[in-house]
Amino acid sequence: MQAYVINLAPAEDRWEQVRARLDAVGMRYTRIDAVNGRALNLPLVDFDEAGHRRRTGRRPIKPEIGCYLSHLRAILEFLDTRDEYGLILEDDALLGPEAIEAIDDALAYRDQWDILRLSSVNRDRYWPAIKLSGGRHLGVSLTRSKGASAYVINRRAAKTWVRELLPMRLAWDIAFDLEFFQGLKAMGVTPLPVRQDARFETHIQKEINTHKLPRTRYFTVFPFRTVYETKRFLSRGLQLLRLRLWPPQALPVSDDLRPISRPESRPADEAPVRSAA
């Protein structure tokens, strides 16, 4: 396994800091040249503006589109390898040895998840289901969990997202948190082992309020939101119930699945590019 670090070219300070953290834990990594959303020209074939307005009640935020396409670019890079699992990181992720240990432990229960969440900008609301080492558990969240700074995916999730999540209609951290619509399973490590570096401001959050449509937006937003939250609660509630009633057995974990302790960086221009301009 290796990490795929999403980083905008001008953000050299972020890159140097996240690279130092990955070197310190001894994990291989590839820098993914992030899509500069501000440089995009709408309309885009990979962005459904009408569908986005109906679901979010907002005008397009270009950096948000760039973020979405950057995550898919990282996923395509992962699919271009033979690895079974990949760690997707945003460049403000504070990752240390405890995160590597948590990933190692979670791989023993890899048949229970396609997506492993390691971070969130929300409070940790995961219901413990499987005990790991170090006082951590694998858990299931019954509510929305925002943020996508650190997560592990398998090839099944990656292939499904590339096929199903284009064109963009929601922010990435919302879209990939609806995995149950694609028949995928998500779990999270609790307590969450990765935090976001608060020193780096996100421009997306600052622009959300200024891009909201009039109050009539709720006529389309609420039906979508009701379906999303109801389906999430029912699907993940059943998932949690099964895990607690029939605890799974740990699987052996071979060395080729674990985070690899050999740092390696690939030039950004080698990353595959989706139609982002």
PDB file of C-alpha atoms in Angstrom:
ATOM      1  CA  MET A   1       0.000   0.000   0.000  1.00  0.00           C
ATOM      2  CA  GLN A   2       1.089   3.541  -0.592  1.00  0.00           C
ATOM      3  CA  ALA A   3      -0.307   7.017   0.018  1.00  0.00           C
ATOM      4  CA  TYR A   4      -1.585   9.320  -2.729  1.00  0.00           C
ATOM      5  CA  VAL A   5      -1.184  12.901  -1.541  1.00  0.00           C
ATOM      6  CA  ILE A   6      -3.351  15.566  -3.196  1.00  0.00           C
ATOM      7  CA  ASN A   7      -1.422  18.831  -3.370  1.00  0.00           C
ATOM      8  CA  LEU A   8      -1.783  22.027  -5.414  1.00  0.00           C
ATOM      9  CA  ALA A   9       1.472  23.000  -7.103  1.00  0.00           C
ATOM     10  CA  PRO A  10       1.765  26.445  -5.425  1.00  0.00           C
ATOM     11  CA  ALA A  11       1.257  24.946  -1.925  1.00  0.00           C
ATOM     12  CA  GLU A  12       4.877  23.923  -1.447  1.00  0.00           C
ATOM     13  CA  ASP A  13       4.767  24.435   2.324  1.00  0.00           C
ATOM     14  CA  ARG A  14       1.933  21.925   2.654  1.00  0.00           C
ATOM     15  CA  TRP A  15       3.771  19.427   0.475  1.00  0.00           C
ATOM     16  CA  GLU A  16       7.000  19.676   2.459  1.00  0.00           C
ATOM     17  CA  GLN A  17       5.193  19.143   5.747  1.00  0.00           C
ATOM     18  CA  VAL A  18       3.096  16.175   4.656  1.00  0.00           C
ATOM     19  CA  ARG A  19       6.108  14.621   2.945  1.00  0.00           C
ATOM     20  CA  ALA A  20       8.120  14.919   6.160  1.00  0.00           C
ATOM     21  CA  ARG A  21       5.339  13.178   8.086  1.00  0.00           C
ATOM     22  CA  LEU A  22       5.189  10.313   5.582  1.00  0.00           C
ATOM     23  CA  ASP A  23       8.967   9.947   5.574  1.00  0.00           C
ATOM     24  CA  ALA A  24       8.883   9.816   9.372  1.00  0.00           C
ATOM     25  CA  VAL A  25       6.449   6.877   9.417  1.00  0.00           C
ATOM     26  CA  GLY A  26       8.253   5.155   6.529  1.00  0.00           C
ATOM     27  CA  MET A  27       5.358   4.973   4.074  1.00  0.00           C
ATOM     28  CA  ARG A  28       5.638   5.132   0.292  1.00  0.00           C
ATOM     29  CA  TYR A  29       3.832   8.022  -1.316  1.00  0.00           C
ATOM     30  CA  THR A  30       2.986   9.604  -4.644  1.00  0.00           C
ATOM     31  CA  ARG A  31       2.259  13.291  -5.030  1.00  0.00           C
ATOM     32  CA  ILE A  32      -0.945  13.940  -6.979  1.00  0.00           C
ATOM     33  CA  ASP A  33      -0.996  17.303  -8.721  1.00  0.00           C
ATOM     34  CA  ALA A  34      -4.345  18.708  -7.599  1.00  0.00           C
ATOM     35  CA  VAL A  35      -6.775  20.223 -10.079  1.00  0.00           C
ATOM     36  CA  ASN A  36      -6.798  24.009  -9.708  1.00  0.00           C
ATOM     37  CA  GLY A  37     -10.510  24.667  -9.521  1.00  0.00           C
ATOM     38  CA  ARG A  38     -10.168  28.414  -9.967  1.00  0.00           C
ATOM     39  CA  ALA A  39      -8.655  27.831 -13.400  1.00  0.00           C
ATOM     40  CA  LEU A  40     -11.608  25.739 -14.597  1.00  0.00           C
ATOM     41  CA  ASN A  41     -14.021  27.052 -17.203  1.00  0.00           C
ATOM     42  CA  LEU A  42     -17.660  26.019 -16.885  1.00  0.00           C
ATOM     43  CA  PRO A  43     -19.507  24.133 -18.226  1.00  0.00           C
ATOM     44  CA  LEU A  44     -17.553  20.902 -17.712  1.00  0.00           C
ATOM     45  CA  VAL A  45     -18.481  17.449 -18.952  1.00  0.00           C
ATOM     46  CA  ASP A  46     -17.589  16.078 -15.495  1.00  0.00           C
ATOM     47  CA  PHE A  47     -19.819  18.559 -13.625  1.00  0.00           C
ATOM     48  CA  ASP A  48     -23.634  18.429 -13.691  1.00  0.00           C
ATOM     49  CA  GLU A  49     -24.466  21.997 -12.692  1.00  0.00           C
ATOM     50  CA  ALA A  50     -28.258  21.556 -12.719  1.00  0.00           C
ATOM     51  CA  GLY A  51     -28.031  18.373 -10.652  1.00  0.00           C
ATOM     52  CA  HIS A  52     -25.633  20.082  -8.273  1.00  0.00           C
ATOM     53  CA  ARG A  53     -27.989  23.042  -7.744  1.00  0.00           C
ATOM     54  CA  ARG A  54     -30.949  20.748  -7.009  1.00  0.00           C
ATOM     55  CA  ARG A  55     -29.016  18.695  -4.458  1.00  0.00           C
ATOM     56  CA  THR A  56     -26.999  21.415  -2.709  1.00  0.00           C
ATOM     57  CA  GLY A  57     -28.983  24.622  -3.171  1.00  0.00           C
ATOM     58  CA  ARG A  58     -25.765  26.398  -4.149  1.00  0.00           C
ATOM     59  CA  ARG A  59     -24.088  27.905  -7.158  1.00  0.00           C
ATOM     60  CA  PRO A  60     -20.899  26.110  -8.230  1.00  0.00           C
ATOM     61  CA  ILE A  61     -17.780  26.699  -6.149  1.00  0.00           C
ATOM     62  CA  LYS A  62     -14.839  26.151  -8.463  1.00  0.00           C
ATOM     63  CA  PRO A  63     -12.343  25.044  -5.771  1.00  0.00           C
ATOM     64  CA  GLU A  64     -14.910  22.448  -4.663  1.00  0.00           C
ATOM     65  CA  ILE A  65     -15.051  21.088  -8.223  1.00  0.00           C
ATOM     66  CA  GLY A  66     -11.260  21.015  -8.306  1.00  0.00           C
ATOM     67  CA  CYS A  67     -11.201  19.107  -5.021  1.00  0.00           C
ATOM     68  CA  TYR A  68     -13.667  16.520  -6.371  1.00  0.00           C
ATOM     69  CA  LEU A  69     -11.699  15.946  -9.564  1.00  0.00           C
ATOM     70  CA  SER A  70      -8.446  15.793  -7.599  1.00  0.00           C
ATOM     71  CA  HIS A  71      -9.718  12.897  -5.490  1.00  0.00           C
ATOM     72  CA  LEU A  72     -10.740  11.035  -8.631  1.00  0.00           C
ATOM     73  CA  ARG A  73      -7.316  11.754 -10.109  1.00  0.00           C
ATOM     74  CA  ALA A  74      -5.714  10.177  -7.028  1.00  0.00           C
ATOM     75  CA  ILE A  75      -8.033   7.176  -7.312  1.00  0.00           C
ATOM     76  CA  LEU A  76      -7.119   6.697 -10.968  1.00  0.00           C
ATOM     77  CA  GLU A  77      -3.446   6.757 -10.000  1.00  0.00           C
ATOM     78  CA  PHE A  78      -4.137   4.033  -7.434  1.00  0.00           C
ATOM     79  CA  LEU A  79      -5.962   1.932 -10.040  1.00  0.00           C
ATOM     80  CA  ASP A  80      -2.924   2.240 -12.282  1.00  0.00           C
ATOM     81  CA  THR A  81      -0.986   0.091  -9.784  1.00  0.00           C
ATOM     82  CA  ARG A  82      -1.434  -3.540  -8.767  1.00  0.00           C
ATOM     83  CA  ASP A  83      -1.998  -2.654  -5.121  1.00  0.00           C
ATOM     84  CA  GLU A  84      -5.178  -3.926  -3.493  1.00  0.00           C
ATOM     85  CA  TYR A  85      -5.465  -0.929  -1.156  1.00  0.00           C
ATOM     86  CA  GLY A  86      -4.528   2.730  -1.350  1.00  0.00           C
ATOM     87  CA  LEU A  87      -4.423   5.565   1.188  1.00  0.00           C
ATOM     88  CA  ILE A  88      -5.828   8.854  -0.146  1.00  0.00           C
ATOM     89  CA  LEU A  89      -4.557  11.942   1.683  1.00  0.00           C
ATOM     90  CA  GLU A  90      -5.172  15.657   1.399  1.00  0.00           C
ATOM     91  CA  ASP A  91      -2.062  17.689   2.109  1.00  0.00           C
ATOM     92  CA  ASP A  92      -3.346  19.037   5.434  1.00  0.00           C
ATOM     93  CA  ALA A  93      -3.686  15.563   6.968  1.00  0.00           C
ATOM     94  CA  LEU A  94      -1.749  15.101  10.215  1.00  0.00           C
ATOM     95  CA  LEU A  95      -0.758  11.457   9.932  1.00  0.00           C
ATOM     96  CA  GLY A  96       1.491   9.728  12.458  1.00  0.00           C
ATOM     97  CA  PRO A  97       2.481   6.214  13.612  1.00  0.00           C
ATOM     98  CA  GLU A  98      -0.891   5.657  15.296  1.00  0.00           C
ATOM     99  CA  ALA A  99      -2.632   5.953  11.915  1.00  0.00           C
ATOM    100  CA  ILE A 100      -0.314   3.355  10.368  1.00  0.00           C
ATOM    101  CA  GLU A 101      -1.004   1.020  13.291  1.00  0.00           C
ATOM    102  CA  ALA A 102      -4.753   1.557  12.890  1.00  0.00           C
ATOM    103  CA  ILE A 103      -4.597   0.743   9.164  1.00  0.00           C
ATOM    104  CA  ASP A 104      -2.611  -2.419   9.910  1.00  0.00           C
ATOM    105  CA  ASP A 105      -5.205  -3.534  12.453  1.00  0.00           C
ATOM    106  CA  ALA A 106      -8.155  -2.675  10.203  1.00  0.00           C
ATOM    107  CA  LEU A 107      -6.757  -4.747   7.334  1.00  0.00           C
ATOM    108  CA  ALA A 108      -7.411  -7.858   9.429  1.00  0.00           C
ATOM    109  CA  TYR A 109     -11.123  -7.078   8.939  1.00  0.00           C
ATOM    110  CA  ARG A 110     -10.873  -5.948   5.321  1.00  0.00           C
ATOM    111  CA  ASP A 111     -13.797  -8.170   4.336  1.00  0.00           C
ATOM    112  CA  GLN A 112     -16.038  -5.826   6.359  1.00  0.00           C
ATOM    113  CA  TRP A 113     -15.221  -2.593   4.526  1.00  0.00           C
ATOM    114  CA  ASP A 114     -14.446  -1.121   1.117  1.00  0.00           C
ATOM    115  CA  ILE A 115     -13.747   2.353   2.516  1.00  0.00           C
ATOM    116  CA  LEU A 116     -11.913   2.968   5.787  1.00  0.00           C
ATOM    117  CA  ARG A 117     -12.381   6.484   7.176  1.00  0.00           C
ATOM    118  CA  LEU A 118      -9.466   7.858   9.213  1.00  0.00           C
ATOM    119  CA  SER A 119     -10.535  11.482   9.651  1.00  0.00           C
ATOM    120  CA  SER A 120     -13.522  13.812   9.820  1.00  0.00           C
ATOM    121  CA  VAL A 121     -14.206  17.482  10.405  1.00  0.00           C
ATOM    122  CA  ASN A 122     -17.226  16.477  12.502  1.00  0.00           C
ATOM    123  CA  ARG A 123     -17.229  15.125  16.014  1.00  0.00           C
ATOM    124  CA  ASP A 124     -16.335  11.431  16.162  1.00  0.00           C
ATOM    125  CA  ARG A 125     -19.762   9.760  15.986  1.00  0.00           C
ATOM    126  CA  TYR A 126     -18.719   6.211  15.147  1.00  0.00           C
ATOM    127  CA  TRP A 127     -20.438   3.390  17.008  1.00  0.00           C
ATOM    128  CA  PRO A 128     -17.765   0.838  18.016  1.00  0.00           C
ATOM    129  CA  ALA A 129     -18.177  -2.573  16.390  1.00  0.00           C
ATOM    130  CA  ILE A 130     -14.779  -4.332  16.214  1.00  0.00           C
ATOM    131  CA  LYS A 131     -12.035  -3.941  18.819  1.00  0.00           C
ATOM    132  CA  LEU A 132      -8.568  -2.995  17.576  1.00  0.00           C
ATOM    133  CA  SER A 133      -5.334  -2.419  19.477  1.00  0.00           C
ATOM    134  CA  GLY A 134      -4.425   0.781  21.302  1.00  0.00           C
ATOM    135  CA  GLY A 135      -7.943   1.389  22.598  1.00  0.00           C
ATOM    136  CA  ARG A 136      -9.320   1.873  19.088  1.00  0.00           C
ATOM    137  CA  HIS A 137     -12.269   0.243  17.348  1.00  0.00           C
ATOM    138  CA  LEU A 138     -13.658  -0.116  13.882  1.00  0.00           C
ATOM    139  CA  GLY A 139     -16.981   1.629  13.950  1.00  0.00           C
ATOM    140  CA  VAL A 140     -20.010   2.592  11.899  1.00  0.00           C
ATOM    141  CA  SER A 141     -21.371   6.140  11.621  1.00  0.00           C
ATOM    142  CA  LEU A 142     -25.146   6.479  11.416  1.00  0.00           C
ATOM    143  CA  THR A 143     -24.973  10.156  10.480  1.00  0.00           C
ATOM    144  CA  ARG A 144     -23.166  12.249   7.898  1.00  0.00           C
ATOM    145  CA  SER A 145     -19.412  12.567   8.371  1.00  0.00           C
ATOM    146  CA  LYS A 146     -17.804  15.490   6.531  1.00  0.00           C
ATOM    147  CA  GLY A 147     -14.209  15.814   5.436  1.00  0.00           C
ATOM    148  CA  ALA A 148     -12.048  13.582   3.249  1.00  0.00           C
ATOM    149  CA  SER A 149      -8.487  14.280   4.345  1.00  0.00           C
ATOM    150  CA  ALA A 150      -7.571  10.622   4.960  1.00  0.00           C
ATOM    151  CA  TYR A 151      -9.186   7.337   3.918  1.00  0.00           C
ATOM    152  CA  VAL A 152      -8.200   3.892   2.653  1.00  0.00           C
ATOM    153  CA  ILE A 153     -10.015   2.267  -0.263  1.00  0.00           C
ATOM    154  CA  ASN A 154      -9.849  -1.064  -2.031  1.00  0.00           C
ATOM    155  CA  ARG A 155      -9.941  -1.588  -5.768  1.00  0.00           C
ATOM    156  CA  ARG A 156     -13.657  -2.396  -5.726  1.00  0.00           C
ATOM    157  CA  ALA A 157     -14.515   1.004  -4.246  1.00  0.00           C
ATOM    158  CA  ALA A 158     -12.105   2.776  -6.591  1.00  0.00           C
ATOM    159  CA  LYS A 159     -13.542   1.166  -9.719  1.00  0.00           C
ATOM    160  CA  THR A 160     -17.103   1.815  -8.543  1.00  0.00           C
ATOM    161  CA  TRP A 161     -16.468   5.500  -7.858  1.00  0.00           C
ATOM    162  CA  VAL A 162     -14.750   6.120 -11.180  1.00  0.00           C
ATOM    163  CA  ARG A 163     -17.769   4.555 -12.868  1.00  0.00           C
ATOM    164  CA  GLU A 164     -20.580   5.980 -10.707  1.00  0.00           C
ATOM    165  CA  LEU A 165     -19.462   9.341  -9.308  1.00  0.00           C
ATOM    166  CA  LEU A 166     -19.079  11.266 -12.548  1.00  0.00           C
ATOM    167  CA  PRO A 167     -20.409  13.747 -13.369  1.00  0.00           C
ATOM    168  CA  MET A 168     -20.079  15.587 -10.057  1.00  0.00           C
ATOM    169  CA  ARG A 169     -23.341  16.547  -8.341  1.00  0.00           C
ATOM    170  CA  LEU A 170     -22.222  16.852  -4.711  1.00  0.00           C
ATOM    171  CA  ALA A 171     -19.076  17.867  -2.858  1.00  0.00           C
ATOM    172  CA  TRP A 172     -16.611  14.974  -2.686  1.00  0.00           C
ATOM    173  CA  ASP A 173     -16.871  14.446   1.069  1.00  0.00           C
ATOM    174  CA  ILE A 174     -20.656  14.170   0.723  1.00  0.00           C
ATOM    175  CA  ALA A 175     -20.651  11.980  -2.395  1.00  0.00           C
ATOM    176  CA  PHE A 176     -18.222   9.378  -1.082  1.00  0.00           C
ATOM    177  CA  ASP A 177     -20.128   9.245   2.222  1.00  0.00           C
ATOM    178  CA  LEU A 178     -23.095   7.770   0.315  1.00  0.00           C
ATOM    179  CA  GLU A 179     -21.305   4.497  -0.440  1.00  0.00           C
ATOM    180  CA  PHE A 180     -24.395   2.413   0.392  1.00  0.00           C
ATOM    181  CA  PHE A 181     -26.057   3.570  -2.837  1.00  0.00           C
ATOM    182  CA  GLN A 182     -23.311   1.754  -4.763  1.00  0.00           C
ATOM    183  CA  GLY A 183     -23.450  -1.405  -2.638  1.00  0.00           C
ATOM    184  CA  LEU A 184     -20.186  -0.560  -0.855  1.00  0.00           C
ATOM    185  CA  LYS A 185     -19.371  -0.812   2.856  1.00  0.00           C
ATOM    186  CA  ALA A 186     -17.683   1.913   4.903  1.00  0.00           C
ATOM    187  CA  MET A 187     -16.244   1.836   8.400  1.00  0.00           C
ATOM    188  CA  GLY A 188     -14.147   4.263  10.395  1.00  0.00           C
ATOM    189  CA  VAL A 189     -11.444   4.005  13.011  1.00  0.00           C
ATOM    190  CA  THR A 190     -12.553   5.456  16.345  1.00  0.00           C
ATOM    191  CA  PRO A 191     -11.055   7.491  17.901  1.00  0.00           C
ATOM    192  CA  LEU A 192     -10.097   8.949  14.535  1.00  0.00           C
ATOM    193  CA  PRO A 193      -6.297   8.709  14.132  1.00  0.00           C
ATOM    194  CA  VAL A 194      -5.823  11.534  11.591  1.00  0.00           C
ATOM    195  CA  ARG A 195      -6.546  15.220  12.141  1.00  0.00           C
ATOM    196  CA  GLN A 196      -6.482  18.154   9.732  1.00  0.00           C
ATOM    197  CA  ASP A 197      -3.840  20.846  10.144  1.00  0.00           C
ATOM    198  CA  ALA A 198      -5.800  23.852  11.439  1.00  0.00           C
ATOM    199  CA  ARG A 199      -3.075  26.242  10.246  1.00  0.00           C
ATOM    200  CA  PHE A 200      -4.162  25.749   6.653  1.00  0.00           C
ATOM    201  CA  GLU A 201      -7.474  27.423   5.898  1.00  0.00           C
ATOM    202  CA  THR A 202      -9.893  25.898   3.420  1.00  0.00           C
ATOM    203  CA  HIS A 203     -11.226  28.365   0.855  1.00  0.00           C
ATOM    204  CA  ILE A 204     -14.209  26.146   0.062  1.00  0.00           C
ATOM    205  CA  GLN A 205     -15.865  26.529   3.479  1.00  0.00           C
ATOM    206  CA  LYS A 206     -15.459  30.309   3.345  1.00  0.00           C
ATOM    207  CA  GLU A 207     -17.298  30.483   0.005  1.00  0.00           C
ATOM    208  CA  ILE A 208     -20.271  28.233   0.797  1.00  0.00           C
ATOM    209  CA  ASN A 209     -22.473  30.901   2.414  1.00  0.00           C
ATOM    210  CA  THR A 210     -21.918  33.383  -0.411  1.00  0.00           C
ATOM    211  CA  HIS A 211     -22.915  30.800  -3.037  1.00  0.00           C
ATOM    212  CA  LYS A 212     -26.243  29.719  -1.538  1.00  0.00           C
ATOM    213  CA  LEU A 213     -29.352  30.114  -3.685  1.00  0.00           C
ATOM    214  CA  PRO A 214     -32.598  31.761  -2.393  1.00  0.00           C
ATOM    215  CA  ARG A 215     -34.681  30.002   0.269  1.00  0.00           C
ATOM    216  CA  THR A 216     -36.739  28.277  -2.416  1.00  0.00           C
ATOM    217  CA  ARG A 217     -33.723  25.953  -2.777  1.00  0.00           C
ATOM    218  CA  TYR A 218     -35.099  23.889   0.107  1.00  0.00           C
ATOM    219  CA  PHE A 219     -37.912  22.559  -2.095  1.00  0.00           C
ATOM    220  CA  THR A 220     -35.342  20.466  -3.959  1.00  0.00           C
ATOM    221  CA  VAL A 221     -32.626  20.106  -1.303  1.00  0.00           C
ATOM    222  CA  PHE A 222     -34.796  18.638   1.479  1.00  0.00           C
ATOM    223  CA  PRO A 223     -36.168  15.666  -0.516  1.00  0.00           C
ATOM    224  CA  PHE A 224     -32.642  14.638  -1.524  1.00  0.00           C
ATOM    225  CA  ARG A 225     -31.337  15.126   2.009  1.00  0.00           C
ATOM    226  CA  THR A 226     -34.210  13.118   3.489  1.00  0.00           C
ATOM    227  CA  VAL A 227     -33.508  10.192   1.173  1.00  0.00           C
ATOM    228  CA  TYR A 228     -29.767  10.344   1.876  1.00  0.00           C
ATOM    229  CA  GLU A 229     -30.093  10.429   5.660  1.00  0.00           C
ATOM    230  CA  THR A 230     -32.827   7.785   5.832  1.00  0.00           C
ATOM    231  CA  LYS A 231     -30.926   5.395   3.597  1.00  0.00           C
ATOM    232  CA  ARG A 232     -27.717   6.022   5.557  1.00  0.00           C
ATOM    233  CA  PHE A 233     -29.360   5.299   8.902  1.00  0.00           C
ATOM    234  CA  LEU A 234     -31.063   2.117   7.690  1.00  0.00           C
ATOM    235  CA  SER A 235     -28.137   0.707   5.703  1.00  0.00           C
ATOM    236  CA  ARG A 236     -25.471   1.412   8.266  1.00  0.00           C
ATOM    237  CA  GLY A 237     -27.772   0.528  11.139  1.00  0.00           C
ATOM    238  CA  LEU A 238     -28.185  -2.963   9.687  1.00  0.00           C
ATOM    239  CA  GLN A 239     -24.437  -3.134   9.096  1.00  0.00           C
ATOM    240  CA  LEU A 240     -23.756  -2.270  12.743  1.00  0.00           C
ATOM    241  CA  LEU A 241     -26.364  -4.748  13.982  1.00  0.00           C
ATOM    242  CA  ARG A 242     -24.832  -7.599  11.962  1.00  0.00           C
ATOM    243  CA  LEU A 243     -21.349  -6.797  13.235  1.00  0.00           C
ATOM    244  CA  ARG A 244     -22.486  -6.808  16.849  1.00  0.00           C
ATOM    245  CA  LEU A 245     -24.610  -9.948  16.568  1.00  0.00           C
ATOM    246  CA  TRP A 246     -22.082 -11.903  14.502  1.00  0.00           C
ATOM    247  CA  PRO A 247     -18.587 -10.570  15.269  1.00  0.00           C
ATOM    248  CA  PRO A 248     -16.245 -11.257  12.336  1.00  0.00           C
ATOM    249  CA  GLN A 249     -13.023 -13.227  12.622  1.00  0.00           C
ATOM    250  CA  ALA A 250      -9.688 -11.555  11.941  1.00  0.00           C
ATOM    251  CA  LEU A 251      -8.034 -12.460   8.631  1.00  0.00           C
ATOM    252  CA  PRO A 252      -4.298 -12.931   8.118  1.00  0.00           C
ATOM    253  CA  VAL A 253      -2.610  -9.840   6.663  1.00  0.00           C
ATOM    254  CA  SER A 254       0.269 -10.361   4.256  1.00  0.00           C
ATOM    255  CA  ASP A 255       3.132  -7.865   4.073  1.00  0.00           C
ATOM    256  CA  ASP A 256       2.146  -6.734   0.573  1.00  0.00           C
ATOM    257  CA  LEU A 257      -1.159  -5.381   1.934  1.00  0.00           C
ATOM    258  CA  ARG A 258       0.354  -3.324   4.734  1.00  0.00           C
ATOM    259  CA  PRO A 259       1.684   0.236   4.493  1.00  0.00           C
ATOM    260  CA  ILE A 260       5.147  -0.156   2.974  1.00  0.00           C
ATOM    261  CA  SER A 261       8.175   1.284   4.771  1.00  0.00           C
ATOM    262  CA  ARG A 262      10.040   2.507   1.721  1.00  0.00           C
ATOM    263  CA  PRO A 263       9.480   6.203   0.836  1.00  0.00           C
ATOM    264  CA  GLU A 264       9.113   6.898  -2.839  1.00  0.00           C
ATOM    265  CA  SER A 265       7.751   9.919  -4.691  1.00  0.00           C
ATOM    266  CA  ARG A 266       6.623  10.106  -8.268  1.00  0.00           C
ATOM    267  CA  PRO A 267       6.660  13.384 -10.220  1.00  0.00           C
ATOM    268  CA  ALA A 268       3.281  15.089 -10.381  1.00  0.00           C
ATOM    269  CA  ASP A 269       3.227  15.151 -14.168  1.00  0.00           C
ATOM    270  CA  GLU A 270       3.086  11.352 -14.238  1.00  0.00           C
ATOM    271  CA  ALA A 271      -0.343  11.324 -12.579  1.00  0.00           C
ATOM    272  CA  PRO A 272      -3.233  10.447 -14.911  1.00  0.00           C
ATOM    273  CA  VAL A 273      -5.530  13.332 -15.743  1.00  0.00           C
ATOM    274  CA  ARG A 274      -9.311  13.279 -15.975  1.00  0.00           C
ATOM    275  CA  SER A 275     -11.186  15.745 -18.185  1.00  0.00           C
ATOM    276  CA  ALA A 276     -10.861  18.629 -15.736  1.00  0.00           C
ATOM    277  CA  ALA A 277     -10.574  21.585 -18.058  1.00  0.00           C
TER     278      ALA A 277
END
